Amino acid sequence: MDNSVVVETMKDGPNLIPGPLKLVDAHGKEVVIDRKWVALCRCGQSNNKPLCDGTHSKVGFKSDEAKFYRP
Ligand code: FES
């Protein structure tokens, strides 16, 4: 199994990670997200953390250029 992770950082937006994936919170609760791409909030303003809900656009979140992280 390939355990490599690809993260795409969107300019002025979320981090995109290919799904499906499993998230584990600080209490050990696991959530499986069965989507082709999962958008994780980077602005801190989402009402559905850790997922992006588009609020970054409403609050005018600004960030660096888009980046890609590959192992
Ligand atoms: S990055 Fe989209 S709501 Fe935070």
Coordinates of N, CA, C and O and ligand atoms in Angstrom, one line a residue:
M1 N 0.8 -1.2 0.0 CA 0.0 0.0 0.0 C 0.9 1.2 0.0 O 1.8 1.3 0.7
D2 N 0.5 2.2 -0.8 CA 1.3 3.4 -0.9 C 0.8 4.4 0.2 O -0.4 4.8 0.1
N3 N 1.6 4.7 1.1 CA 1.2 5.6 2.2 C 1.6 7.1 2.0 O 1.6 7.9 2.9
S4 N 2.0 7.4 0.8 CA 2.5 8.8 0.5 C 1.3 9.7 0.5 O 0.2 9.3 0.3
V5 N 1.6 10.9 0.9 CA 0.5 12.0 1.0 C 0.9 13.1 0.1 O 2.0 13.6 0.0
V6 N -0.1 13.6 -0.7 CA 0.0 14.7 -1.5 C -0.9 15.8 -0.9 O -2.0 15.6 -0.6
V7 N -0.3 17.0 -0.7 CA -1.1 18.1 -0.2 C -1.0 19.3 -1.2 O 0.2 19.6 -1.6
E8 N -2.1 19.8 -1.6 CA -2.1 20.9 -2.5 C -2.6 22.1 -1.8 O -3.8 22.1 -1.3
T9 N -1.8 23.2 -1.6 CA -2.2 24.3 -0.9 C -2.8 25.4 -1.9 O -2.1 25.8 -2.8
M10 N -4.0 25.7 -1.7 CA -4.7 26.6 -2.7 C -4.4 28.1 -2.3 O -4.4 28.4 -1.1
K11 N -4.0 28.9 -3.2 CA -3.8 30.3 -2.9 C -5.1 30.9 -2.4 O -6.2 30.7 -2.9
D12 N -5.0 31.6 -1.2 CA -6.1 32.2 -0.5 C -7.2 31.2 -0.2 O -8.4 31.6 -0.1
G13 N -6.9 29.9 0.0 CA -7.9 28.9 0.3 C -7.3 27.7 1.1 O -6.3 27.8 1.8
P14 N -8.1 26.6 1.0 CA -7.7 25.4 1.9 C -6.6 24.6 1.4 O -6.0 24.9 0.3
N15 N -6.2 23.6 2.2 CA -5.3 22.5 1.7 C -6.2 21.4 1.2 O -7.2 21.0 1.8
L16 N -5.8 20.9 0.0 CA -6.5 19.8 -0.6 C -5.7 18.5 -0.5 O -4.5 18.5 -0.8
I17 N -6.3 17.5 0.0 CA -5.7 16.2 0.1 C -6.6 15.2 -0.6 O -7.8 15.1 -0.4
P18 N -6.0 14.3 -1.4 CA -6.8 13.3 -2.1 C -7.4 12.3 -1.1 O -6.8 11.9 -0.1
G19 N -8.7 12.0 -1.3 CA -9.4 11.1 -0.5 C -9.5 9.7 -1.1 O -9.0 9.5 -2.2
P20 N -10.2 8.8 -0.5 CA -10.7 8.9 0.8 C -9.6 8.9 1.9 O -8.6 8.4 1.6
L21 N -9.9 9.5 3.0 CA -9.0 9.5 4.1 C -9.7 9.4 5.5 O -10.9 9.6 5.6
K22 N -8.8 9.1 6.5 CA -9.4 9.0 7.9 C -8.7 10.1 8.7 O -7.5 10.3 8.7
L23 N -9.6 10.9 9.4 CA -9.1 11.9 10.3 C -9.3 11.4 11.7 O -10.3 10.8 12.0
V24 N -8.3 11.7 12.6 CA -8.4 11.4 14.0 C -8.3 12.7 14.8 O -7.3 13.4 14.6
D25 N -9.3 13.0 15.6 CA -9.2 14.2 16.4 C -8.4 14.0 17.7 O -7.9 12.9 17.9
A26 N -8.3 15.1 18.5 CA -7.4 15.0 19.7 C -7.9 14.0 20.7 O -7.2 13.6 21.6
H27 N -9.2 13.6 20.6 CA -9.8 12.7 21.5 C -9.8 11.2 21.0 O -10.3 10.3 21.6
G28 N -9.2 11.1 19.8 CA -9.1 9.7 19.2 C -10.3 9.3 18.4 O -10.3 8.2 17.8
K29 N -11.2 10.2 18.2 CA -12.4 10.0 17.4 C -12.0 10.0 15.9 O -11.4 10.9 15.4
E30 N -12.4 8.9 15.2 CA -12.0 8.8 13.8 C -13.2 9.1 12.9 O -14.3 8.7 13.2
V31 N -12.9 9.8 11.9 CA -13.9 10.2 10.9 C -13.4 9.8 9.5 O -12.3 10.3 9.1
V32 N -14.1 9.0 8.8 CA -13.6 8.6 7.4 C -14.4 9.5 6.4 O -15.6 9.7 6.5
I33 N -13.6 10.2 5.6 CA -14.2 11.1 4.6 C -14.0 10.4 3.2 O -12.9 10.3 2.7
D34 N -15.1 10.0 2.6 CA -15.0 9.3 1.3 C -15.3 10.2 0.2 O -16.4 10.2 -0.4
R35 N -14.3 11.0 -0.1 CA -14.4 12.0 -1.3 C -13.2 11.9 -2.1 O -12.1 11.4 -1.6
K36 N -13.2 12.3 -3.3 CA -12.0 12.2 -4.2 C -11.0 13.2 -3.7 O -9.8 12.9 -3.7
W37 N -11.4 14.4 -3.3 CA -10.5 15.4 -2.7 C -11.2 15.9 -1.4 O -12.4 16.1 -1.3
V38 N -10.4 16.1 -0.3 CA -10.8 16.7 0.9 C -10.2 18.0 1.1 O -9.0 18.2 1.0
A39 N -11.0 19.0 1.4 CA -10.5 20.4 1.6 C -10.5 20.7 3.1 O -11.5 20.7 3.8
L40 N -9.3 20.9 3.6 CA -9.1 21.2 5.0 C -8.9 22.7 5.2 O -8.1 23.3 4.5
C41 N -9.6 23.2 6.2 CA -9.6 24.7 6.4 C -8.2 25.1 6.8 O -7.6 24.5 7.7
R42 N -7.8 26.2 6.3 CA -6.5 26.8 6.6 C -6.7 28.2 7.2 O -5.8 28.8 7.7
C43 N -7.9 28.8 7.0 CA -8.1 30.2 7.5 C -8.6 30.2 8.9 O -8.5 31.3 9.6
G44 N -9.0 29.1 9.5 CA -9.5 29.0 10.9 C -10.9 29.6 11.1 O -11.4 29.7 12.2
Q45 N -11.6 29.9 10.0 CA -13.0 30.5 10.2 C -14.1 29.6 9.7 O -15.3 29.9 9.8
S46 N -13.8 28.3 9.3 CA -14.8 27.4 8.9 C -15.8 27.1 10.0 O -15.4 26.9 11.1
N47 N -17.1 26.9 9.7 CA -18.1 26.5 10.6 C -18.2 25.0 10.6 O -19.1 24.4 11.3
N48 N -17.3 24.3 9.9 CA -17.4 22.9 9.8 C -15.9 22.3 9.9 O -15.5 21.4 9.1
K49 N -15.1 22.9 10.8 CA -13.8 22.4 11.0 C -13.7 20.9 11.3 O -14.6 20.4 12.0
P50 N -12.7 20.2 10.8 CA -11.5 20.8 10.1 C -11.7 21.0 8.6 O -10.8 21.3 7.9
L51 N -13.0 20.8 8.1 CA -13.2 20.9 6.7 C -13.5 22.4 6.3 O -14.0 23.1 7.1
C52 N -13.1 22.7 5.1 CA -13.4 24.0 4.5 C -14.8 24.1 4.1 O -15.4 23.1 3.5
D53 N -15.5 25.2 4.5 CA -16.9 25.4 4.0 C -17.0 26.6 3.1 O -18.1 27.1 2.9
G54 N -15.9 27.1 2.7 CA -16.0 28.3 1.8 C -15.9 29.6 2.4 O -15.8 30.7 1.8
T55 N -15.9 29.6 3.8 CA -15.9 30.9 4.5 C -14.7 31.7 4.2 O -14.7 33.0 4.3
H56 N -13.5 31.1 3.8 CA -12.3 31.8 3.5 C -12.6 33.0 2.5 O -12.0 34.0 2.6
S57 N -13.5 32.7 1.6 CA -13.8 33.8 0.6 C -14.5 34.9 1.2 O -14.2 36.1 0.9
K58 N -15.4 34.6 2.1 CA -16.2 35.7 2.8 C -15.4 36.6 3.7 O -15.7 37.8 3.9
V59 N -14.4 36.0 4.4 CA -13.6 36.7 5.3 C -12.3 37.3 4.7 O -11.6 38.0 5.4
G60 N -12.1 37.1 3.4 CA -11.0 37.7 2.7 C -9.7 37.1 3.1 O -8.6 37.8 3.1
F61 N -9.6 35.8 3.4 CA -8.4 35.1 3.7 C -7.4 35.3 2.6 O -7.7 35.0 1.4
K62 N -6.2 35.6 3.0 CA -5.1 35.8 2.0 C -3.9 34.9 2.4 O -3.6 34.8 3.6
S63 N -3.3 34.3 1.4 CA -2.1 33.5 1.7 C -1.1 33.5 0.5 O -1.4 34.2 -0.5
D64 N -0.1 32.8 0.7 CA 0.9 32.7 -0.4 C 0.4 32.0 -1.6 O -0.7 31.6 -1.6
E65 N 1.3 32.0 -2.6 CA 0.9 31.2 -3.8 C 0.6 29.8 -3.5 O 0.9 29.3 -2.5
A66 N -0.1 29.2 -4.5 CA -0.5 27.8 -4.3 C 0.8 27.0 -4.3 O 1.8 27.3 -5.0
K67 N 0.8 25.9 -3.5 CA 2.0 25.0 -3.4 C 1.6 23.6 -3.5 O 0.4 23.2 -3.1
F68 N 2.5 22.7 -3.9 CA 2.2 21.3 -3.9 C 3.3 20.6 -3.0 O 4.5 20.9 -3.2
Y69 N 2.9 19.7 -2.2 CA 3.8 18.9 -1.3 C 3.6 17.5 -1.7 O 2.6 16.9 -1.6
R70 N 4.7 16.9 -2.1 CA 4.8 15.5 -2.4 C 6.0 14.8 -1.7 O 7.0 15.5 -1.6
P71 N 5.8 13.6 -1.2 CA 7.0 13.0 -0.6 C 8.1 12.7 -1.6 O 7.9 12.6 -2.7
Ligands
FES1 S1 -10.0 27.6 4.2 FE1 -12.0 27.5 3.5 S2 -13.2 28.0 5.3 FE2 -11.1 28.1 6.0

